Amino acid sequence: MGGYYYWMAVLVGVALLLLTDQCDASCKGTDGRAGEAGAPGRDGWLGVKGEKGEPAVMVDGPVDTSVLLRLKGDAGSRGTPGLMGPKGYRGGLGAAGVPGNPGHPGPAGKNIGQGPRSFQQGAQSAFSVIRTARDYPPYQVLTFQQTVVNTPSALPHFDPNTGYFTCSIPGVYYFTFHSVAKVSMCLRIASDALNEKLGFCDYNRNYDQVLSGGVVLKLTARQKVWLESFKDQQTDTDARDTREKQIIFNGFLLFTDPQ
């Protein structure tokens, strides 16, 4: 009996297989519809930067500037200012400017009548003398060998042989001196009108140098003014110097001052 049921089962299975093959060949099902589009996906990652290209090669011949302008990139943003550099060298002195136009004449002066100083209007007193001796000036009043100006000429107020200026016209005077020498020298202007003498020194080292001094004095009649040499730090070698030297002494009346 068991063998009978076994073979029955085999026959039923074969029959089912034959029926299935016939359905696949003649029975076709309905096609399904396409599915709906899905939601857009997210953007992908940025790609890797490409490699730097080869530099452009300039061709021979004229270059079209308009092409270069089209190829020029956009201007970048302005950078931050750098640190201030060191101060440059001072430039040379520029050329002198053109002289300006002369100014307009001033107003005419007014006549204020005869004042108290009119008694010596036009008074003159001036001198300029030079010491040309090569010996070192002795420490005393200086005398002078050459006269440039000595006014009034009829009766001059300065005596070059004694070295004294004697005031004949009371007033305010200006006195000045200049010396040129290659040796140390000290000079001063002295006067009866001065409480202290005005000394000036130049300690020279074998080259020409100018020693100068000056003073404005108010003098009365018969007061004297003179120029003298004095010793300060000069050596005995300085006092024996015989090289060329000159001393100029000047004085003149600025304005009168009657007593």
PDB file of C-alpha atoms in Angstrom:
ATOM      1  CA  MET A   1       0.000   0.000   0.000  1.00  0.00           C
ATOM      2  CA  GLY A   2       2.763   2.350   0.794  1.00  0.00           C
ATOM      3  CA  GLY A   3       4.163   1.978  -2.715  1.00  0.00           C
ATOM      4  CA  TYR A   4       0.802   2.727  -4.196  1.00  0.00           C
ATOM      5  CA  TYR A   5       0.464   6.116  -2.446  1.00  0.00           C
ATOM      6  CA  TYR A   6       3.980   7.035  -3.393  1.00  0.00           C
ATOM      7  CA  TRP A   7       3.381   6.616  -7.068  1.00  0.00           C
ATOM      8  CA  MET A   8       0.110   8.460  -6.858  1.00  0.00           C
ATOM      9  CA  ALA A   9       1.830  11.427  -5.414  1.00  0.00           C
ATOM     10  CA  VAL A  10       4.386  11.342  -8.219  1.00  0.00           C
ATOM     11  CA  LEU A  11       1.657  11.339 -10.883  1.00  0.00           C
ATOM     12  CA  VAL A  12      -0.125  14.312  -9.301  1.00  0.00           C
ATOM     13  CA  GLY A  13       3.114  16.338  -9.195  1.00  0.00           C
ATOM     14  CA  VAL A  14       3.817  15.654 -12.885  1.00  0.00           C
ATOM     15  CA  ALA A  15       0.307  16.743 -13.815  1.00  0.00           C
ATOM     16  CA  LEU A  16       0.703  19.988 -11.898  1.00  0.00           C
ATOM     17  CA  LEU A  17       3.970  20.741 -13.733  1.00  0.00           C
ATOM     18  CA  LEU A  18       2.360  20.239 -17.119  1.00  0.00           C
ATOM     19  CA  LEU A  19      -0.511  22.553 -16.206  1.00  0.00           C
ATOM     20  CA  THR A  20       1.927  25.244 -15.045  1.00  0.00           C
ATOM     21  CA  ASP A  21       3.894  25.180 -18.317  1.00  0.00           C
ATOM     22  CA  GLN A  22       0.714  25.603 -20.365  1.00  0.00           C
ATOM     23  CA  CYS A  23      -0.322  28.704 -18.286  1.00  0.00           C
ATOM     24  CA  ASP A  24       3.054  30.442 -18.853  1.00  0.00           C
ATOM     25  CA  ALA A  25       2.730  30.020 -22.578  1.00  0.00           C
ATOM     26  CA  SER A  26      -0.908  31.092 -23.037  1.00  0.00           C
ATOM     27  CA  CYS A  27      -1.909  33.136 -19.951  1.00  0.00           C
ATOM     28  CA  LYS A  28      -0.213  36.619 -19.796  1.00  0.00           C
ATOM     29  CA  GLY A  29      -0.748  38.975 -16.854  1.00  0.00           C
ATOM     30  CA  THR A  30      -1.345  42.821 -17.027  1.00  0.00           C
ATOM     31  CA  ASP A  31       1.841  45.049 -17.087  1.00  0.00           C
ATOM     32  CA  GLY A  32       2.359  47.053 -13.954  1.00  0.00           C
ATOM     33  CA  ARG A  33       2.669  50.939 -14.130  1.00  0.00           C
ATOM     34  CA  ALA A  34       5.923  52.842 -13.673  1.00  0.00           C
ATOM     35  CA  GLY A  35       6.762  54.023 -10.196  1.00  0.00           C
ATOM     36  CA  GLU A  36       6.620  57.738  -9.199  1.00  0.00           C
ATOM     37  CA  ALA A  37       9.801  59.897  -9.401  1.00  0.00           C
ATOM     38  CA  GLY A  38      11.660  60.056  -6.169  1.00  0.00           C
ATOM     39  CA  ALA A  39      12.692  63.320  -4.331  1.00  0.00           C
ATOM     40  CA  PRO A  40      15.790  65.193  -5.725  1.00  0.00           C
ATOM     41  CA  GLY A  41      19.004  64.048  -4.176  1.00  0.00           C
ATOM     42  CA  ARG A  42      21.441  66.370  -2.279  1.00  0.00           C
ATOM     43  CA  ASP A  43      24.267  68.240  -4.056  1.00  0.00           C
ATOM     44  CA  GLY A  44      27.473  66.305  -4.255  1.00  0.00           C
ATOM     45  CA  TRP A  45      30.850  67.397  -2.825  1.00  0.00           C
ATOM     46  CA  LEU A  46      32.956  70.034  -4.728  1.00  0.00           C
ATOM     47  CA  GLY A  47      35.472  68.538  -7.064  1.00  0.00           C
ATOM     48  CA  VAL A  48      39.239  68.733  -6.553  1.00  0.00           C
ATOM     49  CA  LYS A  49      40.965  71.910  -7.891  1.00  0.00           C
ATOM     50  CA  GLY A  50      42.573  71.330 -11.226  1.00  0.00           C
ATOM     51  CA  GLU A  51      46.273  71.568 -11.853  1.00  0.00           C
ATOM     52  CA  LYS A  52      47.910  74.889 -12.856  1.00  0.00           C
ATOM     53  CA  GLY A  53      48.085  75.296 -16.593  1.00  0.00           C
ATOM     54  CA  GLU A  54      51.178  75.999 -18.626  1.00  0.00           C
ATOM     55  CA  PRO A  55      52.234  79.706 -18.844  1.00  0.00           C
ATOM     56  CA  ALA A  56      51.259  81.538 -22.002  1.00  0.00           C
ATOM     57  CA  VAL A  57      53.917  81.984 -24.629  1.00  0.00           C
ATOM     58  CA  MET A  58      54.346  85.509 -26.052  1.00  0.00           C
ATOM     59  CA  VAL A  59      54.316  85.498 -29.797  1.00  0.00           C
ATOM     60  CA  ASP A  60      56.656  87.624 -31.831  1.00  0.00           C
ATOM     61  CA  GLY A  61      55.318  90.820 -33.325  1.00  0.00           C
ATOM     62  CA  PRO A  62      52.955  93.543 -32.095  1.00  0.00           C
ATOM     63  CA  VAL A  63      50.615  92.696 -29.227  1.00  0.00           C
ATOM     64  CA  ASP A  64      46.944  93.626 -29.349  1.00  0.00           C
ATOM     65  CA  THR A  65      46.413  95.577 -26.120  1.00  0.00           C
ATOM     66  CA  SER A  66      42.648  95.089 -26.315  1.00  0.00           C
ATOM     67  CA  VAL A  67      43.202  91.330 -26.077  1.00  0.00           C
ATOM     68  CA  LEU A  68      45.429  91.800 -23.068  1.00  0.00           C
ATOM     69  CA  LEU A  69      42.792  93.951 -21.377  1.00  0.00           C
ATOM     70  CA  ARG A  70      40.143  91.281 -21.968  1.00  0.00           C
ATOM     71  CA  LEU A  71      42.459  88.653 -20.503  1.00  0.00           C
ATOM     72  CA  LYS A  72      43.293  90.807 -17.463  1.00  0.00           C
ATOM     73  CA  GLY A  73      41.762  89.508 -14.265  1.00  0.00           C
ATOM     74  CA  ASP A  74      39.668  91.492 -11.829  1.00  0.00           C
ATOM     75  CA  ALA A  75      41.460  93.831  -9.463  1.00  0.00           C
ATOM     76  CA  GLY A  76      41.991  92.388  -6.025  1.00  0.00           C
ATOM     77  CA  SER A  77      41.020  94.085  -2.784  1.00  0.00           C
ATOM     78  CA  ARG A  78      43.311  96.817  -1.460  1.00  0.00           C
ATOM     79  CA  GLY A  79      45.938  95.555   0.956  1.00  0.00           C
ATOM     80  CA  THR A  80      46.626  97.000   4.368  1.00  0.00           C
ATOM     81  CA  PRO A  81      49.210  99.856   4.495  1.00  0.00           C
ATOM     82  CA  GLY A  82      52.743  98.796   5.317  1.00  0.00           C
ATOM     83  CA  LEU A  83      54.928 100.173   8.070  1.00  0.00           C
ATOM     84  CA  MET A  84      56.480 103.615   7.552  1.00  0.00           C
ATOM     85  CA  GLY A  85      59.974 103.377   6.141  1.00  0.00           C
ATOM     86  CA  PRO A  86      63.052 105.200   7.500  1.00  0.00           C
ATOM     87  CA  LYS A  87      63.503 108.904   6.840  1.00  0.00           C
ATOM     88  CA  GLY A  88      65.227 109.595   3.550  1.00  0.00           C
ATOM     89  CA  TYR A  89      68.304 111.685   2.978  1.00  0.00           C
ATOM     90  CA  ARG A  90      67.908 115.422   2.815  1.00  0.00           C
ATOM     91  CA  GLY A  91      67.681 116.660  -0.749  1.00  0.00           C
ATOM     92  CA  GLY A  92      69.905 119.282  -2.292  1.00  0.00           C
ATOM     93  CA  LEU A  93      69.168 122.968  -2.039  1.00  0.00           C
ATOM     94  CA  GLY A  94      66.882 124.093  -4.833  1.00  0.00           C
ATOM     95  CA  ALA A  95      67.561 126.912  -7.205  1.00  0.00           C
ATOM     96  CA  ALA A  96      66.946 130.471  -6.046  1.00  0.00           C
ATOM     97  CA  GLY A  97      63.529 131.841  -6.854  1.00  0.00           C
ATOM     98  CA  VAL A  98      62.798 134.725  -9.164  1.00  0.00           C
ATOM     99  CA  PRO A  99      63.027 138.122  -7.409  1.00  0.00           C
ATOM    100  CA  GLY A 100      59.651 139.552  -6.534  1.00  0.00           C
ATOM    101  CA  ASN A 101      58.200 142.759  -7.889  1.00  0.00           C
ATOM    102  CA  PRO A 102      59.220 145.963  -6.092  1.00  0.00           C
ATOM    103  CA  GLY A 103      56.726 147.234  -3.553  1.00  0.00           C
ATOM    104  CA  HIS A 104      54.720 150.415  -3.830  1.00  0.00           C
ATOM    105  CA  PRO A 105      56.394 153.612  -2.609  1.00  0.00           C
ATOM    106  CA  GLY A 106      55.578 154.545   0.945  1.00  0.00           C
ATOM    107  CA  PRO A 107      53.730 157.717   1.921  1.00  0.00           C
ATOM    108  CA  ALA A 108      55.611 160.981   1.892  1.00  0.00           C
ATOM    109  CA  GLY A 109      57.182 162.036   5.180  1.00  0.00           C
ATOM    110  CA  LYS A 110      55.716 164.796   7.283  1.00  0.00           C
ATOM    111  CA  ASN A 111      57.515 167.929   8.326  1.00  0.00           C
ATOM    112  CA  ILE A 112      57.259 168.144  12.117  1.00  0.00           C
ATOM    113  CA  GLY A 113      59.244 171.342  12.437  1.00  0.00           C
ATOM    114  CA  GLN A 114      62.575 172.048  14.050  1.00  0.00           C
ATOM    115  CA  GLY A 115      63.112 169.694  16.988  1.00  0.00           C
ATOM    116  CA  PRO A 116      65.650 169.957  19.799  1.00  0.00           C
ATOM    117  CA  ARG A 117      68.197 167.874  17.828  1.00  0.00           C
ATOM    118  CA  SER A 118      68.185 170.019  14.748  1.00  0.00           C
ATOM    119  CA  PHE A 119      71.179 172.021  15.913  1.00  0.00           C
ATOM    120  CA  GLN A 120      73.544 169.361  14.519  1.00  0.00           C
ATOM    121  CA  GLN A 121      71.465 168.152  11.593  1.00  0.00           C
ATOM    122  CA  GLY A 122      73.831 166.687   9.008  1.00  0.00           C
ATOM    123  CA  ALA A 123      76.636 166.091  11.544  1.00  0.00           C
ATOM    124  CA  GLN A 124      79.100 163.412  10.408  1.00  0.00           C
ATOM    125  CA  SER A 125      81.563 161.250  12.273  1.00  0.00           C
ATOM    126  CA  ALA A 126      82.942 157.987  10.893  1.00  0.00           C
ATOM    127  CA  PHE A 127      86.231 156.143  10.532  1.00  0.00           C
ATOM    128  CA  SER A 128      87.624 152.865   9.175  1.00  0.00           C
ATOM    129  CA  VAL A 129      91.294 152.013   9.741  1.00  0.00           C
ATOM    130  CA  ILE A 130      93.487 148.914   9.214  1.00  0.00           C
ATOM    131  CA  ARG A 131      96.482 147.577  11.126  1.00  0.00           C
ATOM    132  CA  THR A 132      98.753 145.930   8.555  1.00  0.00           C
ATOM    133  CA  ALA A 133     101.833 145.271  10.737  1.00  0.00           C
ATOM    134  CA  ARG A 134     102.916 141.598  10.715  1.00  0.00           C
ATOM    135  CA  ASP A 135     104.166 141.599  14.315  1.00  0.00           C
ATOM    136  CA  TYR A 136     101.826 140.350  17.051  1.00  0.00           C
ATOM    137  CA  PRO A 137      99.713 143.257  18.405  1.00  0.00           C
ATOM    138  CA  PRO A 138     101.141 144.307  21.801  1.00  0.00           C
ATOM    139  CA  TYR A 139      98.880 144.066  24.853  1.00  0.00           C
ATOM    140  CA  GLN A 140      97.904 147.743  24.759  1.00  0.00           C
ATOM    141  CA  VAL A 141      95.980 150.276  22.638  1.00  0.00           C
ATOM    142  CA  LEU A 142      96.377 149.431  18.947  1.00  0.00           C
ATOM    143  CA  THR A 143      97.585 151.888  16.340  1.00  0.00           C
ATOM    144  CA  PHE A 144      96.861 151.627  12.619  1.00  0.00           C
ATOM    145  CA  GLN A 145      98.928 152.050   9.462  1.00  0.00           C
ATOM    146  CA  GLN A 146      96.207 152.480   6.834  1.00  0.00           C
ATOM    147  CA  THR A 147      93.176 154.830   6.843  1.00  0.00           C
ATOM    148  CA  VAL A 148      90.188 154.042   4.644  1.00  0.00           C
ATOM    149  CA  VAL A 149      87.721 156.649   5.964  1.00  0.00           C
ATOM    150  CA  ASN A 150      88.163 159.353   8.613  1.00  0.00           C
ATOM    151  CA  THR A 151      85.353 161.912   8.591  1.00  0.00           C
ATOM    152  CA  PRO A 152      85.307 164.857   9.025  1.00  0.00           C
ATOM    153  CA  SER A 153      88.557 165.071   7.078  1.00  0.00           C
ATOM    154  CA  ALA A 154      89.349 168.638   8.233  1.00  0.00           C
ATOM    155  CA  LEU A 155      89.399 167.675  11.910  1.00  0.00           C
ATOM    156  CA  PRO A 156      88.983 163.880  12.197  1.00  0.00           C
ATOM    157  CA  HIS A 157      87.686 162.426  15.442  1.00  0.00           C
ATOM    158  CA  PHE A 158      89.927 159.330  15.252  1.00  0.00           C
ATOM    159  CA  ASP A 159      93.727 159.493  15.537  1.00  0.00           C
ATOM    160  CA  PRO A 160      95.320 156.380  13.906  1.00  0.00           C
ATOM    161  CA  ASN A 161      98.712 157.220  15.468  1.00  0.00           C
ATOM    162  CA  THR A 162      97.392 157.015  19.036  1.00  0.00           C
ATOM    163  CA  GLY A 163      94.484 154.642  18.358  1.00  0.00           C
ATOM    164  CA  TYR A 164      91.925 156.818  20.191  1.00  0.00           C
ATOM    165  CA  PHE A 165      88.528 158.025  18.969  1.00  0.00           C
ATOM    166  CA  THR A 166      87.477 161.209  20.769  1.00  0.00           C
ATOM    167  CA  CYS A 167      83.770 162.114  20.727  1.00  0.00           C
ATOM    168  CA  SER A 168      83.096 165.625  19.389  1.00  0.00           C
ATOM    169  CA  ILE A 169      79.411 165.133  18.544  1.00  0.00           C
ATOM    170  CA  PRO A 170      77.348 163.739  21.438  1.00  0.00           C
ATOM    171  CA  GLY A 171      75.170 160.891  20.248  1.00  0.00           C
ATOM    172  CA  VAL A 172      74.851 157.157  19.725  1.00  0.00           C
ATOM    173  CA  TYR A 173      77.709 155.406  17.894  1.00  0.00           C
ATOM    174  CA  TYR A 174      78.397 151.940  16.547  1.00  0.00           C
ATOM    175  CA  PHE A 175      81.927 150.448  16.794  1.00  0.00           C
ATOM    176  CA  THR A 176      83.083 147.150  15.336  1.00  0.00           C
ATOM    177  CA  PHE A 177      86.332 145.305  14.570  1.00  0.00           C
ATOM    178  CA  HIS A 178      87.467 142.304  12.496  1.00  0.00           C
ATOM    179  CA  SER A 179      90.805 140.493  12.528  1.00  0.00           C
ATOM    180  CA  VAL A 180      92.298 137.807  10.278  1.00  0.00           C
ATOM    181  CA  ALA A 181      95.297 135.805  11.521  1.00  0.00           C
ATOM    182  CA  LYS A 182      96.789 132.313  11.777  1.00  0.00           C
ATOM    183  CA  VAL A 183      97.555 132.704  15.469  1.00  0.00           C
ATOM    184  CA  SER A 184      95.552 132.966  18.698  1.00  0.00           C
ATOM    185  CA  MET A 185      94.462 136.526  19.428  1.00  0.00           C
ATOM    186  CA  CYS A 186      92.344 138.445  21.944  1.00  0.00           C
ATOM    187  CA  LEU A 187      90.882 141.904  21.217  1.00  0.00           C
ATOM    188  CA  ARG A 188      88.429 144.150  23.044  1.00  0.00           C
ATOM    189  CA  ILE A 189      86.677 147.482  22.604  1.00  0.00           C
ATOM    190  CA  ALA A 190      87.309 149.859  25.506  1.00  0.00           C
ATOM    191  CA  SER A 191      85.787 153.260  26.319  1.00  0.00           C
ATOM    192  CA  ASP A 192      85.273 155.832  29.035  1.00  0.00           C
ATOM    193  CA  ALA A 193      81.545 155.079  28.598  1.00  0.00           C
ATOM    194  CA  LEU A 194      81.934 151.402  29.509  1.00  0.00           C
ATOM    195  CA  ASN A 195      82.066 150.034  33.029  1.00  0.00           C
ATOM    196  CA  GLU A 196      83.569 146.802  31.704  1.00  0.00           C
ATOM    197  CA  LYS A 197      85.647 146.151  28.599  1.00  0.00           C
ATOM    198  CA  LEU A 198      84.192 143.831  25.932  1.00  0.00           C
ATOM    199  CA  GLY A 199      86.715 141.077  25.160  1.00  0.00           C
ATOM    200  CA  PHE A 200      86.680 138.567  22.274  1.00  0.00           C
ATOM    201  CA  CYS A 201      89.229 135.725  21.789  1.00  0.00           C
ATOM    202  CA  ASP A 202      90.057 133.258  19.040  1.00  0.00           C
ATOM    203  CA  TYR A 203      92.404 130.368  19.777  1.00  0.00           C
ATOM    204  CA  ASN A 204      93.579 129.497  16.310  1.00  0.00           C
ATOM    205  CA  ARG A 205      95.427 126.455  14.970  1.00  0.00           C
ATOM    206  CA  ASN A 206      97.453 127.616  11.959  1.00  0.00           C
ATOM    207  CA  TYR A 207      94.631 128.502   9.577  1.00  0.00           C
ATOM    208  CA  ASP A 208      92.981 131.813   8.741  1.00  0.00           C
ATOM    209  CA  GLN A 209      90.025 132.705  10.910  1.00  0.00           C
ATOM    210  CA  VAL A 210      88.081 135.908  11.483  1.00  0.00           C
ATOM    211  CA  LEU A 211      87.631 137.355  14.968  1.00  0.00           C
ATOM    212  CA  SER A 212      84.859 139.953  15.220  1.00  0.00           C
ATOM    213  CA  GLY A 213      83.141 142.108  17.818  1.00  0.00           C
ATOM    214  CA  GLY A 214      80.983 145.198  18.052  1.00  0.00           C
ATOM    215  CA  VAL A 215      79.131 147.513  20.420  1.00  0.00           C
ATOM    216  CA  VAL A 216      76.680 150.434  20.345  1.00  0.00           C
ATOM    217  CA  LEU A 217      77.645 153.278  22.727  1.00  0.00           C
ATOM    218  CA  LYS A 218      76.046 156.503  23.813  1.00  0.00           C
ATOM    219  CA  LEU A 219      78.877 159.037  24.090  1.00  0.00           C
ATOM    220  CA  THR A 220      79.177 162.518  25.488  1.00  0.00           C
ATOM    221  CA  ALA A 221      81.695 165.106  24.370  1.00  0.00           C
ATOM    222  CA  ARG A 222      85.373 164.186  24.917  1.00  0.00           C
ATOM    223  CA  GLN A 223      84.691 160.563  25.846  1.00  0.00           C
ATOM    224  CA  LYS A 224      87.151 158.166  24.181  1.00  0.00           C
ATOM    225  CA  VAL A 225      86.853 154.764  22.487  1.00  0.00           C
ATOM    226  CA  TRP A 226      89.760 152.515  21.475  1.00  0.00           C
ATOM    227  CA  LEU A 227      90.685 148.938  20.487  1.00  0.00           C
ATOM    228  CA  GLU A 228      93.270 147.027  22.496  1.00  0.00           C
ATOM    229  CA  SER A 229      94.919 143.620  22.580  1.00  0.00           C
ATOM    230  CA  PHE A 230      94.979 141.676  25.847  1.00  0.00           C
ATOM    231  CA  LYS A 231      96.499 138.431  27.111  1.00  0.00           C
ATOM    232  CA  ASP A 232      94.278 135.500  28.013  1.00  0.00           C
ATOM    233  CA  GLN A 233      95.534 132.030  27.097  1.00  0.00           C
ATOM    234  CA  GLN A 234      98.047 132.896  24.399  1.00  0.00           C
ATOM    235  CA  THR A 235     101.497 131.351  24.626  1.00  0.00           C
ATOM    236  CA  ASP A 236     104.851 133.065  24.254  1.00  0.00           C
ATOM    237  CA  THR A 237     105.084 131.417  20.810  1.00  0.00           C
ATOM    238  CA  ASP A 238     101.900 133.258  19.788  1.00  0.00           C
ATOM    239  CA  ALA A 239     103.389 136.597  20.842  1.00  0.00           C
ATOM    240  CA  ARG A 240     106.438 135.969  18.613  1.00  0.00           C
ATOM    241  CA  ASP A 241     104.369 135.169  15.500  1.00  0.00           C
ATOM    242  CA  THR A 242     105.290 137.267  12.411  1.00  0.00           C
ATOM    243  CA  ARG A 243     102.928 135.822   9.802  1.00  0.00           C
ATOM    244  CA  GLU A 244     100.592 138.128   7.886  1.00  0.00           C
ATOM    245  CA  LYS A 245      97.657 139.461   9.879  1.00  0.00           C
ATOM    246  CA  GLN A 246      95.152 142.316   9.576  1.00  0.00           C
ATOM    247  CA  ILE A 247      92.958 144.139  12.089  1.00  0.00           C
ATOM    248  CA  ILE A 248      90.162 146.483  10.944  1.00  0.00           C
ATOM    249  CA  PHE A 249      88.539 148.983  13.333  1.00  0.00           C
ATOM    250  CA  ASN A 250      85.369 150.882  12.352  1.00  0.00           C
ATOM    251  CA  GLY A 251      83.104 153.419  14.033  1.00  0.00           C
ATOM    252  CA  PHE A 252      80.371 155.847  12.969  1.00  0.00           C
ATOM    253  CA  LEU A 253      77.646 158.091  14.347  1.00  0.00           C
ATOM    254  CA  LEU A 254      74.110 156.674  14.271  1.00  0.00           C
ATOM    255  CA  PHE A 255      72.275 159.781  15.480  1.00  0.00           C
ATOM    256  CA  THR A 256      73.060 162.831  17.569  1.00  0.00           C
ATOM    257  CA  ASP A 257      72.033 163.315  21.174  1.00  0.00           C
ATOM    258  CA  PRO A 258      72.591 166.915  22.339  1.00  0.00           C
ATOM    259  CA  GLN A 259      73.200 167.520  26.015  1.00  0.00           C
TER     260      GLN A 259
END
